[in-house]
Short mmCIF file of C-alpha atoms in Angstrom, two decimals:
data_model
loop_
_atom_site.label_atom_id
_atom_site.label_comp_id
_atom_site.label_asym_id
_atom_site.label_seq_id
_atom_site.Cartn_x
_atom_site.Cartn_y
_atom_site.Cartn_z
CA UNK Y 3 20.28 -74.92 6.79
CA UNK Y 4 20.84 -72.00 4.44
CA UNK Y 5 19.34 -68.72 5.64
CA UNK Y 6 19.30 -67.29 2.09
CA UNK Y 7 17.92 -69.16 -0.92
CA UNK Y 8 18.16 -67.86 -4.49
CA UNK Y 9 14.73 -68.63 -5.93
CA UNK Y 10 15.09 -67.10 -9.39
CA UNK Y 11 17.62 -65.37 -11.63
CA UNK Y 12 16.42 -63.85 -14.89
CA UNK Y 13 18.86 -62.64 -17.55
CA UNK Y 14 17.67 -59.33 -18.99
CA UNK Y 15 18.44 -57.82 -22.41
CA UNK Y 16 19.50 -61.14 -23.84
CA UNK Y 17 20.93 -61.51 -26.46
CA UNK Y 18 22.78 -58.21 -26.64
CA UNK Y 19 25.94 -56.64 -28.09
CA UNK Y 20 29.17 -57.86 -26.51
CA UNK Y 21 30.07 -54.40 -25.19
CA UNK Y 22 26.71 -53.80 -23.48
CA UNK Y 23 26.25 -54.23 -19.69
CA UNK Y 24 24.99 -57.50 -18.25
CA UNK Y 25 21.70 -57.38 -16.36
CA UNK Y 26 20.33 -59.97 -13.93
CA UNK Y 27 17.04 -59.77 -12.04
CA UNK Y 28 17.69 -61.76 -8.86
CA UNK Y 29 15.03 -63.00 -6.45
CA UNK Y 30 16.01 -64.56 -3.15
CA UNK Y 31 14.39 -65.46 0.15
CA UNK Y 32 15.89 -64.56 3.52
CA UNK Y 33 14.68 -66.79 6.37
CA UNK Y 34 16.29 -64.91 9.25
CA UNK Y 35 17.62 -61.44 9.99
CA UNK Y 36 21.28 -61.13 8.99
CA UNK Y 37 23.82 -59.02 10.83
CA UNK Y 38 26.01 -58.49 7.74
CA UNK Y 39 25.48 -57.70 4.05
CA UNK Y 40 25.39 -60.18 1.19
CA UNK Y 41 28.16 -59.90 -1.39
CA UNK Y 42 27.21 -60.55 -5.02
CA UNK Y 43 29.87 -61.02 -7.68
CA UNK Y 44 29.85 -61.47 -11.47
CA UNK Y 45 32.80 -63.35 -12.95
CA UNK Y 46 33.57 -63.76 -16.67
CA UNK Y 47 35.85 -66.60 -17.78
CA UNK Y 48 38.05 -65.08 -20.48
CA UNK Y 49 39.82 -68.28 -21.48
CA UNK Y 50 39.49 -71.96 -20.71
CA UNK Y 51 43.28 -72.25 -20.89
CA UNK Y 52 44.14 -70.04 -17.92
CA UNK Y 53 42.35 -68.38 -15.02
CA UNK Y 54 44.55 -65.28 -15.39
CA UNK Y 55 42.11 -64.07 -18.06
CA UNK Y 56 39.12 -64.27 -15.69
CA UNK Y 57 37.49 -60.92 -14.98
CA UNK Y 58 35.40 -59.81 -12.02
CA UNK Y 59 32.85 -57.62 -13.79
CA UNK Y 60 31.19 -56.33 -10.63
CA UNK Y 61 31.04 -56.75 -6.86
CA UNK Y 62 28.26 -55.25 -4.78
CA UNK Y 63 27.06 -55.46 -1.19
CA UNK Y 64 23.33 -55.83 -0.56
CA UNK Y 65 22.02 -55.02 2.89
CA UNK Y 66 20.52 -54.74 5.34
CA UNK Y 67 18.48 -57.69 4.09
CA UNK Y 68 14.92 -57.91 5.42
CA UNK Y 69 13.33 -61.25 6.21
CA UNK Y 70 11.14 -62.50 3.35
CA UNK Y 71 11.27 -62.33 -0.45
CA UNK Y 72 13.74 -59.82 -1.92
CA UNK Y 73 14.32 -58.78 -5.53
CA UNK Y 74 16.86 -56.49 -7.20
CA UNK Y 75 18.60 -55.95 -10.55
CA UNK Y 76 22.33 -56.61 -10.68
CA UNK Y 77 24.12 -54.69 -13.45
CA UNK Y 78 27.70 -55.49 -14.42
CA UNK Y 79 30.00 -53.91 -16.99
CA UNK Y 80 30.86 -55.82 -20.16
CA UNK Y 81 34.15 -57.74 -20.14
CA UNK Y 82 37.31 -55.83 -21.01
CA UNK Y 83 38.16 -56.87 -24.56
CA UNK Y 84 41.89 -56.27 -24.04
CA UNK Y 85 42.03 -58.94 -21.33
CA UNK Y 86 40.65 -61.69 -23.58
CA UNK Y 87 42.90 -63.57 -26.05
CA UNK Y 88 41.85 -63.11 -29.68
CA UNK Y 89 41.35 -66.86 -30.06
CA UNK Y 90 38.87 -66.91 -27.14
CA UNK Y 91 36.74 -63.88 -27.92
CA UNK Y 92 34.36 -65.81 -30.18
CA UNK Y 93 32.79 -69.12 -29.24
CA UNK Y 94 31.49 -70.45 -25.94
CA UNK Y 95 32.66 -69.45 -22.48
CA UNK Y 96 31.29 -69.32 -18.92
CA UNK Y 97 29.77 -66.60 -16.76
CA UNK Y 98 29.35 -66.99 -12.98
CA UNK Y 99 27.14 -65.10 -10.52
CA UNK Y 100 28.05 -65.83 -6.91
CA UNK Y 101 26.74 -64.80 -3.51
CA UNK Y 102 28.73 -64.81 -0.28
CA UNK Y 103 28.13 -64.05 3.39
CA UNK Y 104 31.06 -63.07 5.59
CA UNK Y 105 33.46 -64.00 2.78
CA UNK Y 106 31.88 -67.46 2.51
CA UNK Y 107 30.43 -68.35 -0.88
CA UNK Y 108 27.13 -70.21 -0.49
CA UNK Y 109 25.50 -69.91 -3.93
CA UNK Y 110 26.87 -70.00 -7.47
CA UNK Y 111 24.90 -69.78 -10.72
CA UNK Y 112 26.82 -70.58 -13.89
CA UNK Y 113 25.79 -69.83 -17.47
CA UNK Y 114 27.25 -70.76 -20.82
CA UNK Y 115 27.81 -67.72 -23.02
CA UNK Y 116 27.99 -67.80 -26.80
CA UNK Y 117 29.75 -64.93 -28.61
CA UNK Y 118 29.15 -64.80 -32.37
CA UNK Y 119 30.28 -62.48 -35.13
CA UNK Y 120 27.18 -60.97 -36.74
CA UNK Y 121 28.78 -60.32 -40.14
CA UNK Y 122 29.15 -63.32 -42.48
CA UNK Y 123 32.72 -64.51 -43.10
CA UNK Y 124 34.56 -67.42 -44.70
CA UNK Y 125 34.69 -70.18 -42.09
CA UNK Y 126 37.97 -71.49 -43.49
CA UNK Y 127 39.62 -68.08 -43.30
CA UNK Y 128 37.98 -66.93 -40.07
CA UNK Y 129 36.58 -63.52 -39.06
CA UNK Y 130 38.43 -60.37 -40.14
CA UNK Y 131 41.37 -59.17 -38.05
CA UNK Y 132 41.49 -57.05 -36.03
CA UNK Y 133 38.06 -58.15 -34.81
CA UNK Y 134 35.40 -55.46 -34.59
CA UNK Y 135 33.88 -56.03 -31.12
CA UNK Y 136 30.89 -53.87 -32.02
CA UNK Y 137 29.83 -56.64 -34.41
CA UNK Y 138 29.99 -59.40 -31.79
CA UNK Y 139 26.71 -60.56 -30.27
CA UNK Y 140 26.59 -62.09 -26.80
CA UNK Y 141 23.96 -64.73 -26.00
CA UNK Y 142 23.65 -66.11 -22.48
CA UNK Y 143 22.05 -69.56 -22.40
CA UNK Y 144 19.68 -68.49 -19.65
CA UNK Y 145 17.48 -71.59 -19.80
CA UNK Y 146 20.34 -73.88 -18.77
CA UNK Y 147 21.90 -72.46 -15.59
CA UNK Y 148 24.09 -74.62 -13.38
CA UNK Y 149 23.27 -73.92 -9.73
CA UNK Y 150 25.67 -74.95 -6.96
CA UNK Y 151 25.08 -74.47 -3.22
CA UNK Y 152 27.65 -74.64 -0.46
CA UNK Y 153 27.08 -75.06 3.29
CA UNK Y 154 28.52 -72.20 5.35
CA UNK Y 155 28.53 -70.94 8.92
CA UNK Y 156 25.70 -68.42 9.26
CA UNK Y 157 25.94 -67.93 13.04
CA UNK Y 158 27.27 -65.03 15.05
CA UNK Y 159 30.96 -65.65 15.78
CA UNK Y 160 30.95 -64.00 19.20
CA UNK Y 161 27.79 -65.84 20.24
CA UNK Y 162 29.22 -69.12 19.01
CA UNK Y 163 32.42 -68.52 21.00
CA UNK Y 164 30.36 -67.79 24.10
CA UNK Y 165 28.39 -70.99 23.55
CA UNK Y 166 31.63 -72.92 23.14
CA UNK Y 167 33.07 -71.41 26.32
CA UNK Y 168 29.86 -72.18 28.22
CA UNK Y 169 29.88 -75.76 26.96
CA UNK Y 170 33.52 -76.18 28.00
CA UNK Y 171 32.77 -74.74 31.45
CA UNK Y 172 29.81 -77.10 31.82
CA UNK Y 173 31.95 -80.06 30.78
CA UNK Y 174 34.62 -79.05 33.30
CA UNK Y 175 31.94 -78.70 35.98
CA UNK Y 176 30.63 -82.16 35.15
CA UNK Y 177 34.16 -83.58 35.36
CA UNK Y 178 34.65 -81.93 38.76
CA UNK Y 179 31.35 -83.34 40.02
CA UNK Y 180 32.32 -86.80 38.79
CA UNK Y 181 35.69 -86.54 40.56
CA UNK Y 182 34.03 -85.39 43.77
CA UNK Y 183 31.51 -88.23 43.57
CA UNK Y 184 34.28 -90.77 43.03
CA UNK Y 185 36.18 -89.38 46.02
CA UNK Y 186 33.07 -89.60 48.20
CA UNK Y 187 32.50 -93.21 47.10
CA UNK Y 188 36.12 -94.09 47.93
CA UNK Y 189 35.78 -92.50 51.39
CA UNK Y 190 32.57 -94.43 52.03
CA UNK Y 191 34.28 -97.68 51.01
CA UNK Y 192 37.16 -96.93 53.38
CA UNK Y 193 34.71 -96.22 56.20
CA UNK Y 194 32.89 -99.50 55.52
CA UNK Y 195 36.17 -101.44 55.56
CA UNK Y 196 37.14 -99.74 58.83
CA UNK Y 197 33.81 -100.71 60.39
CA UNK Y 198 34.26 -104.30 59.24
CA UNK Y 199 37.70 -104.40 60.84
CA UNK Y 200 36.31 -103.08 64.10
CA UNK Y 201 33.54 -105.69 64.07
CA UNK Y 202 36.09 -108.52 63.66
CA UNK Y 203 38.07 -107.30 66.65
#
């Protein structure tokens, strides 16, 4: 069972200029007190051809997290234009918001992002080069998020190790008791056979 559930993620200031920050209002529910912080990450896919153009726009730690409903605004910088191939700047790409606990990702929300040039241009010729980023508008398709959840280990590692050790000790104790019981049964059988032999004499 997941101890943290993302109940809502609203995209703020959408649409907006390409170079403006990205804003997400995130609401999540925490069902149990956590010993560590939650790590939130915003990832921008720069090109569908290669992951080397992916950019981590922001990484933040949120904590301590109280039990109940929590809400905060996650702000991330705009993607670095120089890291995106010219052929991939305009068109549709993907933006991911992930949440992890103890370096284990348990929630991922993906959005399609449409980047359009706001100045009319000849479709056959293409937009002017070099491209003026200030004239690119970014639209996040906020009504069609793709939510993925992953099962992770939420427990305390030291406590789990202690439980494992205790279980192993109990299993060993049970094995010892079984061995002792079998030895006692064998001794009783030998005594019974000895008594039978004495009775025959």
